[in-house]
């Protein structure tokens, strides 16, 4: 990273240029991401066209003061322009040698919804003639002018279509002219045509706004700056900020930069590139460019861009490529991460226009972090901080089955090869529209969405599909972008494929597929096959779960493991898993779990014919009958626990006593057939079963006869479970396996509830130790999942040796909202931002989180070494993991496959907390 930069108070404008650069890469908050990095690039000697950045503070002031600029701003702006004139040797408004600039918005992070960049500012009738003379290219000069009028008229003066279905007003005028002069393409318009177009554009602006287009460059500049600030508060930007929780008072910076031109002929070009492949992470130059083009032409998809490596062979711009390749290395070295950058070549000379950390797939993330840390280009801290925990899921996505894949190749089913834009394998029926894709996906079919190219309208279909295939578009196309961000399998720009939407066909090399036919795409290689290809577990699962692959044979595993090992070095939060069976425990341990945070004993009640004994127990009138039924269950439970203890090999096991309401074990009221069966099994009448079902029926099972309430009314259940746990512990100890049972009493709101259960547990423990002659350590604690439990946590901690927050129930009880029927209003609540996120997915920090904090503080006030964890769904949610770290929990517990996500999130939480100190 660049060195820290000092700053004077009230400085409103920062220069970047050869003679002087005020800002730096560490000033993103003040200069925006774009401005800070332009300064950083200038400082390390990269060829950046000079310019200046107006700070975000000016924007903040502007809004705080009824859209007025701070005192002295006008004077500073004039000085800045004068500085730029000196720096470039050109002059604003000088017909002989005009200074032209771009005006670019720039928040801390690139933000859709902000103002579009205005290029070529400074042009008017006189300077356009000057530009023509200076370049000897009249067409270029007048084309630049008409582009400027179009951009300025649109974004600054508001000449925009009024309804969604209208044409763009400028496009209309251009279209009309093209009709009159009988040309089809923009490039066919001559200088004279363009001069006419400029005239008509000016008239359009006048007619539309009642104001003339400003000739004076300084007036143009002031207008553009106000428009950038104005766009900070436009609807799209506001909505975006709300969605991503970006505060309004960050403001945006404005970058004013001298223009360079990629559209000056065959020796000029413009492009975008990544320093490494953002889909696979390979250390190869990745990007594309267009000769004789300006601005967003590459991304807009008007012409098909060329691959960056082709540049080397181009006799005009080949030499600039050599420099670009050097820049690629310089950028990585200085920014310490893969860069996504924009460049322009003007008459063989290279200019850098932007750089930022590149977005990447999970595969690319682990590979790049692994490689760059080893190459000493990236710090280990950055390797951890820059990952998206949730995205690690992508590494578990299926790949092609090796045999089926070879078979498909042998059969010659390979149709085409495009760009490997999103790693993984997708197979399914081919759909040519987003609607069809959604429709089929809803029916449970695997779908591959194939489009000539995709646009934001296709988003829902893309989400519904297993994979995305496009015929057109490169690395910066919409499809590739979405694939990178959502982790979708994607092959982009398979140019040999022809899709005919009208006929509903996809053709390539003599093969024709109809919509609905099977297709398979390999997003790791770019290959497209016709027909289905069986998929297999991801390499990660093959190594860790199925154990059919050795770690040394899987690169992906090695990269993943490198990151996880690194994460474990940084994190302080423990990671446990929610698991009820030995195989689940083994998987979770393979993924890095350090113990069980929640073992739900009731899941064991459903296996095989145990449910009959459970029902007998429920049905029994007399305590002695109940005990008999429980005695049948005991050996089953004991066996289960033994299996779990063995799988844990000495790691802690937090086991919860029976929690759900008893009616869940009986066929429900409308299930007459089920009741009949139970009556037969248990040798009783249907009427009797029905009576019982009625009696146990709960209006709101969440608040009813469940949790520790069961164990208090029917202590023999707790007794049986405690006995099963301790006998299992003793048995496994005899085998030489260490055990660490933690017995957890659910739904405690009163200390006395816990006391009564603990009494039973301790008594049984003593009995079992005596009977078996084995001594074992164990602890008894409680789940904190009702508000009263949080508020009286100090009392409860007198008895409890540990707490575990059951945030599913705590959220339900704190919000008075039942998770199962919240679907009828919660989506609307999220839309209206009554809740920012689904509180059942991410902890409601201000409400439920506050209760947790009270629980932690009060609990530890009585027992300062109180171990506290969380075992609700939230334990695997990255933002909730960060919250848990911050309130001082000892561990989080989540489902086995989310363990890697929690490990990375926990490491990030520790690093972020350390950075704040
Ligand atoms: P965005 O934030 O949407 O990426 P930019 O400010 O990067 O917008 O501008 C878009 C494009 O305009 C750039 O990629 C670049 O091609 C072009 N551009 C911006 N400033 C200049 C300039 N000074 N000279 C030449 N082209 C420029
Ligand atoms: Mg850009
Ligand atoms: Mg619960």
PDB file of C-alpha atoms and ligand atoms in Angstrom, residues 656 659 706 746-747 783 785 806-810 812, ligand 3:
ATOM      1  CA  UNK A 656     -29.847 -30.884  24.762  1.00  0.00           C
ATOM      2  CA  UNK A 659     -37.312 -30.147  23.673  1.00  0.00           C
ATOM      3  CA  UNK A 706     -42.119 -28.241  25.731  1.00  0.00           C
ATOM      4  CA  UNK A 746     -33.727 -26.132  27.091  1.00  0.00           C
ATOM      5  CA  UNK A 747     -36.105 -23.181  27.431  1.00  0.00           C
ATOM      6  CA  UNK A 783     -30.076 -22.814  26.617  1.00  0.00           C
ATOM      7  CA  UNK A 785     -33.875 -18.712  24.517  1.00  0.00           C
ATOM      8  CA  UNK A 806     -30.964 -20.545  21.207  1.00  0.00           C
ATOM      9  CA  UNK A 807     -31.490 -17.601  18.922  1.00  0.00           C
ATOM     10  CA  UNK A 808     -34.260 -19.232  16.881  1.00  0.00           C
ATOM     11  CA  UNK A 809     -36.575 -19.308  19.862  1.00  0.00           C
ATOM     12  CA  UNK A 810     -35.110 -16.171  21.376  1.00  0.00           C
ATOM     13  CA  UNK A 812     -39.486 -15.758  18.165  1.00  0.00           C
TER      14      UNK A 812
HETATM   15 MG1  LIG B   3     -35.269 -23.699  21.158  1.00  0.00          MG
END
